[in-house]
PDB file of C-alpha atoms in Angstrom:
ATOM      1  CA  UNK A 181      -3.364  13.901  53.912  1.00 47.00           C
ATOM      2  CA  UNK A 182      -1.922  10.678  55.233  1.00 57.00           C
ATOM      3  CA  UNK A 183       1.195  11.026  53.438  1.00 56.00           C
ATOM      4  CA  UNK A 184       2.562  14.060  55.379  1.00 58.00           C
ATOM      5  CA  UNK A 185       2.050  12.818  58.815  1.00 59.00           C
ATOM      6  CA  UNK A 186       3.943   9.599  58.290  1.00 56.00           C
ATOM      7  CA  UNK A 187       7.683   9.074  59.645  1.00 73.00           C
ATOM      8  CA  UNK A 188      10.270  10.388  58.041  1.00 72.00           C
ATOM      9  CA  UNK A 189      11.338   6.797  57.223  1.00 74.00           C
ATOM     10  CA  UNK A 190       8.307   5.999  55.873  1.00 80.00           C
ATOM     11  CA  UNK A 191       8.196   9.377  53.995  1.00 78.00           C
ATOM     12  CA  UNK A 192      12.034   8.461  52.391  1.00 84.00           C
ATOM     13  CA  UNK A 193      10.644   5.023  51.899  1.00 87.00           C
ATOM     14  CA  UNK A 194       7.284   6.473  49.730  1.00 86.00           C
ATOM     15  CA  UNK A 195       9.666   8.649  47.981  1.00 89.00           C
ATOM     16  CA  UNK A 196      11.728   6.068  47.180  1.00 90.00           C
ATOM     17  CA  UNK A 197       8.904   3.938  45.714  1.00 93.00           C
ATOM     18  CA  UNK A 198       7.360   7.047  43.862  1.00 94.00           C
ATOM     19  CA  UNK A 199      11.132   7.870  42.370  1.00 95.00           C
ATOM     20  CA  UNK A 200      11.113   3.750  41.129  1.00 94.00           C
ATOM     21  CA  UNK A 201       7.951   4.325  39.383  1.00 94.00           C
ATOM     22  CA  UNK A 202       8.592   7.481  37.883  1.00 95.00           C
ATOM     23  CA  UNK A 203      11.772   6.045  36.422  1.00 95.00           C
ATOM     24  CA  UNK A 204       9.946   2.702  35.385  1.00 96.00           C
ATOM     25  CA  UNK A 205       7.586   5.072  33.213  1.00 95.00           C
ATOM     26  CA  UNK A 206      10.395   6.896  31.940  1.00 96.00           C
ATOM     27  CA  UNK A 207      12.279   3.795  30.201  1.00 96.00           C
ATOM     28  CA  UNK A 208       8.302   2.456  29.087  1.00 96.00           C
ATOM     29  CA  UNK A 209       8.102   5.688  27.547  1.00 96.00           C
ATOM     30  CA  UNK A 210      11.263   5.728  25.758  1.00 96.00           C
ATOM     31  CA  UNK A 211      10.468   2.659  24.575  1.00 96.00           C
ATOM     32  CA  UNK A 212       7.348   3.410  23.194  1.00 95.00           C
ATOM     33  CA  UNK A 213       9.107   6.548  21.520  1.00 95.00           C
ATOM     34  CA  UNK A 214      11.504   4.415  20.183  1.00 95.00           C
ATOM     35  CA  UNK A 215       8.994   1.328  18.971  1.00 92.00           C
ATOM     36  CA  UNK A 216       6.690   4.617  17.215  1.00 92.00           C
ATOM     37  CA  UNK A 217       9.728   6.193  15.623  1.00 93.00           C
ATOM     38  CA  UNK A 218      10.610   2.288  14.159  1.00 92.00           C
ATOM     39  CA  UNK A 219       6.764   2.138  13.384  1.00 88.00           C
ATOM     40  CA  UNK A 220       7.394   5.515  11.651  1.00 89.00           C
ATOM     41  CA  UNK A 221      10.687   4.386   9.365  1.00 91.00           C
ATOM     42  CA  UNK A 222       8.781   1.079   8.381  1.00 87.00           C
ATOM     43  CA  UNK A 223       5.340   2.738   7.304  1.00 85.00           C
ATOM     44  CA  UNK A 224       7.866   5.445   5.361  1.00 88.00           C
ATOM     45  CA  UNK A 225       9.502   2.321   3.583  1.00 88.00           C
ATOM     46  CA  UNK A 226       6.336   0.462   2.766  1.00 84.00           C
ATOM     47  CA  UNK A 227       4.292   3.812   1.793  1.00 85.00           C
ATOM     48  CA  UNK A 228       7.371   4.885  -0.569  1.00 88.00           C
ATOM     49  CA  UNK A 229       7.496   1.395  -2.013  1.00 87.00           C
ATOM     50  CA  UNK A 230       3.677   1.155  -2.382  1.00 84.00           C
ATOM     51  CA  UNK A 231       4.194   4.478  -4.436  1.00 86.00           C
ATOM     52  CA  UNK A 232       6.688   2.521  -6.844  1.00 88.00           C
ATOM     53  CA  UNK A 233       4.458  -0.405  -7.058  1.00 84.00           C
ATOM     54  CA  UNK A 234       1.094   2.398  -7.858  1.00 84.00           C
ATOM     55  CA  UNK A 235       3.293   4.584 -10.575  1.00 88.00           C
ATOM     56  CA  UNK A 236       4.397   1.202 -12.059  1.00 87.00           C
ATOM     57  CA  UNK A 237       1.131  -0.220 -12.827  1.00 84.00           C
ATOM     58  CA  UNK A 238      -0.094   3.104 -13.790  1.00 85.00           C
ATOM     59  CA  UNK A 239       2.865   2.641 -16.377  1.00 89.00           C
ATOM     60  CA  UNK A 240       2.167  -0.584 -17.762  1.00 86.00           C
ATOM     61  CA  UNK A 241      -1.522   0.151 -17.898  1.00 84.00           C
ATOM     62  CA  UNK A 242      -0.089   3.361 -20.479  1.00 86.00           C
ATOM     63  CA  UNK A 243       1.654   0.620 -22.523  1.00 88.00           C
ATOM     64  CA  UNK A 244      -0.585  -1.568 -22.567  1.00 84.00           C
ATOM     65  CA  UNK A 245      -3.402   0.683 -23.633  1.00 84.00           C
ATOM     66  CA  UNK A 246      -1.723   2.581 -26.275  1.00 86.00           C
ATOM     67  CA  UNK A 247      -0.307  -1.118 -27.932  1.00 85.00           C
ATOM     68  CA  UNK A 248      -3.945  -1.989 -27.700  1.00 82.00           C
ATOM     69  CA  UNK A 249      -4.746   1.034 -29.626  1.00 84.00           C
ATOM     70  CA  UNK A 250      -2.118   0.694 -32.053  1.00 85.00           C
ATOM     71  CA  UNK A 251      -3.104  -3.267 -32.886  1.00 81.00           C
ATOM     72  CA  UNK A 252      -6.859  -2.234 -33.457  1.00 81.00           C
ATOM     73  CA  UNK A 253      -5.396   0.568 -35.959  1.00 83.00           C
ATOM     74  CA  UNK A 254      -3.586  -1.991 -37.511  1.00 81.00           C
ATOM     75  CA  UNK A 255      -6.546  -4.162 -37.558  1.00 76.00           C
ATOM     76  CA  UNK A 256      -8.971  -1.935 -38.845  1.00 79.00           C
ATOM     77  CA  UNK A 257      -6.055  -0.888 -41.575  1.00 78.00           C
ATOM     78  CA  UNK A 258      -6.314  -4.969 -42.636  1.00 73.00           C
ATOM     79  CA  UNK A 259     -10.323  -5.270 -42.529  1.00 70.00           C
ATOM     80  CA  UNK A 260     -10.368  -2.996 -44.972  1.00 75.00           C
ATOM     81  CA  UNK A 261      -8.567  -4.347 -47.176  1.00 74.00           C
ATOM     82  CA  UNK A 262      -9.281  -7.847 -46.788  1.00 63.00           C
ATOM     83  CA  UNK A 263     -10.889 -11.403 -48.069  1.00 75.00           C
ATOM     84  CA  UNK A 264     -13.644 -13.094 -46.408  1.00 75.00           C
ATOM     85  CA  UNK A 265     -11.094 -15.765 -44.363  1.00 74.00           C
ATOM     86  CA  UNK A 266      -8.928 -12.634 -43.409  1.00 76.00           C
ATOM     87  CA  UNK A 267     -12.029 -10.550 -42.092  1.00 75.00           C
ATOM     88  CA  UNK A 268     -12.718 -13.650 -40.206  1.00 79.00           C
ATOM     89  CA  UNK A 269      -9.402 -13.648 -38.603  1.00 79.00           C
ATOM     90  CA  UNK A 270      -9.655 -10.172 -38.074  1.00 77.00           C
ATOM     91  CA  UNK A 271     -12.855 -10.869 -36.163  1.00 82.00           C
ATOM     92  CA  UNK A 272     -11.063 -13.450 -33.734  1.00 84.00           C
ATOM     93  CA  UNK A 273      -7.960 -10.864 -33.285  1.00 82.00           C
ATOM     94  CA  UNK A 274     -10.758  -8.137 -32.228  1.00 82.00           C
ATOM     95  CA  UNK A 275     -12.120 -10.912 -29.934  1.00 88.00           C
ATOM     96  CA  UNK A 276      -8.711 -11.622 -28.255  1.00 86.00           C
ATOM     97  CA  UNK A 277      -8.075  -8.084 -28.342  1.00 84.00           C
ATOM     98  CA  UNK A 278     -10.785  -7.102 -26.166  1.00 86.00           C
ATOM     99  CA  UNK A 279     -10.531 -10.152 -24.450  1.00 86.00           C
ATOM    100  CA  UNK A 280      -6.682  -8.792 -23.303  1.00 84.00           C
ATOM    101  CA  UNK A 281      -7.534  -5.624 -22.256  1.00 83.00           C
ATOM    102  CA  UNK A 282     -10.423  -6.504 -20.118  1.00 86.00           C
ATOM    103  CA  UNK A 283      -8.109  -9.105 -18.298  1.00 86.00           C
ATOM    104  CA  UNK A 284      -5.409  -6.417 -17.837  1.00 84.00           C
ATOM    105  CA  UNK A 285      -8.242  -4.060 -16.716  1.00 84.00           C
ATOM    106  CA  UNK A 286      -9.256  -6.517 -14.340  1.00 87.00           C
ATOM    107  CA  UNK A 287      -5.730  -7.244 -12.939  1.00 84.00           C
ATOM    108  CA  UNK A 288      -4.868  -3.343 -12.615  1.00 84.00           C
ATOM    109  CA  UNK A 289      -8.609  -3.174 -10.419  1.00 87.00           C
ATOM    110  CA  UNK A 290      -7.516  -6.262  -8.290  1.00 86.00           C
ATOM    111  CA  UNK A 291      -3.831  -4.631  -7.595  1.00 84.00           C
ATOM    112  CA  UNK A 292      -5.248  -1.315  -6.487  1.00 83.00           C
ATOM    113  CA  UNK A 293      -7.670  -3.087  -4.421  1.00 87.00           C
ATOM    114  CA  UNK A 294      -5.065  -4.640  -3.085  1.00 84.00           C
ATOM    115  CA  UNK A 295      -2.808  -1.950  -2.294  1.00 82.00           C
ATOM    116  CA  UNK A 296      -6.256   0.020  -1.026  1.00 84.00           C
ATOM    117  CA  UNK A 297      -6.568  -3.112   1.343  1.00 84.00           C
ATOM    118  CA  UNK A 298      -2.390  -2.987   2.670  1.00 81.00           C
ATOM    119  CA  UNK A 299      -2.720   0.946   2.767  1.00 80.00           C
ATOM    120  CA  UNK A 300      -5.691   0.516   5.195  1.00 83.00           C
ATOM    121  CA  UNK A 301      -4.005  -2.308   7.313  1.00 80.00           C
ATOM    122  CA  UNK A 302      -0.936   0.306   7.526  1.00 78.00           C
ATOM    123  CA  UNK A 303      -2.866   3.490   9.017  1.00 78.00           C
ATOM    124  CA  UNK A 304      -4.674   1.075  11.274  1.00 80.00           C
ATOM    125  CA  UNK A 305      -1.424  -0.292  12.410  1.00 73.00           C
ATOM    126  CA  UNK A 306      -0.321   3.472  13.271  1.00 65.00           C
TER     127      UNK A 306
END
C-alpha cells in the first residue's frame, strides 16, 4: 500500500486530486440525470402525440369504412332498380369504390408502419 507511506504532503496532495475527481463525476452525473430526465419529457411528448396521431387514424379509418358501407347500400339500392347504362355506371362506382378503400387501407398500413418505425427509433434512443 504505497499510498499510506507517502508524505503527508503528498498524501493532502492525492486527496486533493481524488476530492477533484470525485466532484468532476458528480457534475457528469448530474448532467446525465438532467440530459435523461429531458430525454424522459421529450419521449413523454412524442409518445402522447404519437397516441393522438394512432386514435386519429383509427378514427378516420371508422368514417371512412362505414361511408364506404353506406355508398355500396346505396348502390346496391340503385342496381336494383336500374337500366342497362345505369347498371353500367353502377359497375364503375363499385370499381372506384373498392378502388378507394383499398388506397385508404393502404395509407392507414403505411402510417402505422410508420409510427411502428418512429416508436422503435424512440426506445432505441432511451
Amino acid at each position: 500500500m504505497m499510498i499510506f507511506r507517502r508524505r503527508r504532503h503528498e498524501l493532502s496532495n492525492t486527496l486533493a486530486q481524488m476530492r477533484d475527481d470525485l466532484n468532476t463525476l458528480r457534475t457528469a452525473l448530474q448532467q446525465r440525470d438532467a440530459d435523461l430526465q429531458t430525454m424522459k419529457t421529450s419521449l413523454a411528448g412524442v409518445t402522447a402525440r404519437l397516441s393522438t396521431f394512432d386514435e386519429r387514424l383509427t378514427q378516420m379509418a371508422s368514417t371512412l369504412t362505414n361511408q364506404f358501407h353506406e355508398l355500396d347500400a346505396e348502390i346496391q339500392k340503385l342496381a336494383a332498380t336500374s337500366d342497362a347504362a345505369t347498371a353500367e355506371r353502377v359497375e364503375q362506382l363499385r370499381t372506384s369504390q373498392t378502388r378507394l378503400a383499398s388506397e385508404q387501407a393502404r395509407y392507414a398500413i403505411a402510417f402505422r408502419q410508420d409510427l411502428a418505425e418512429l416508436a422503435e427509433l424512440l426506445r432505441r434512443a432511451r
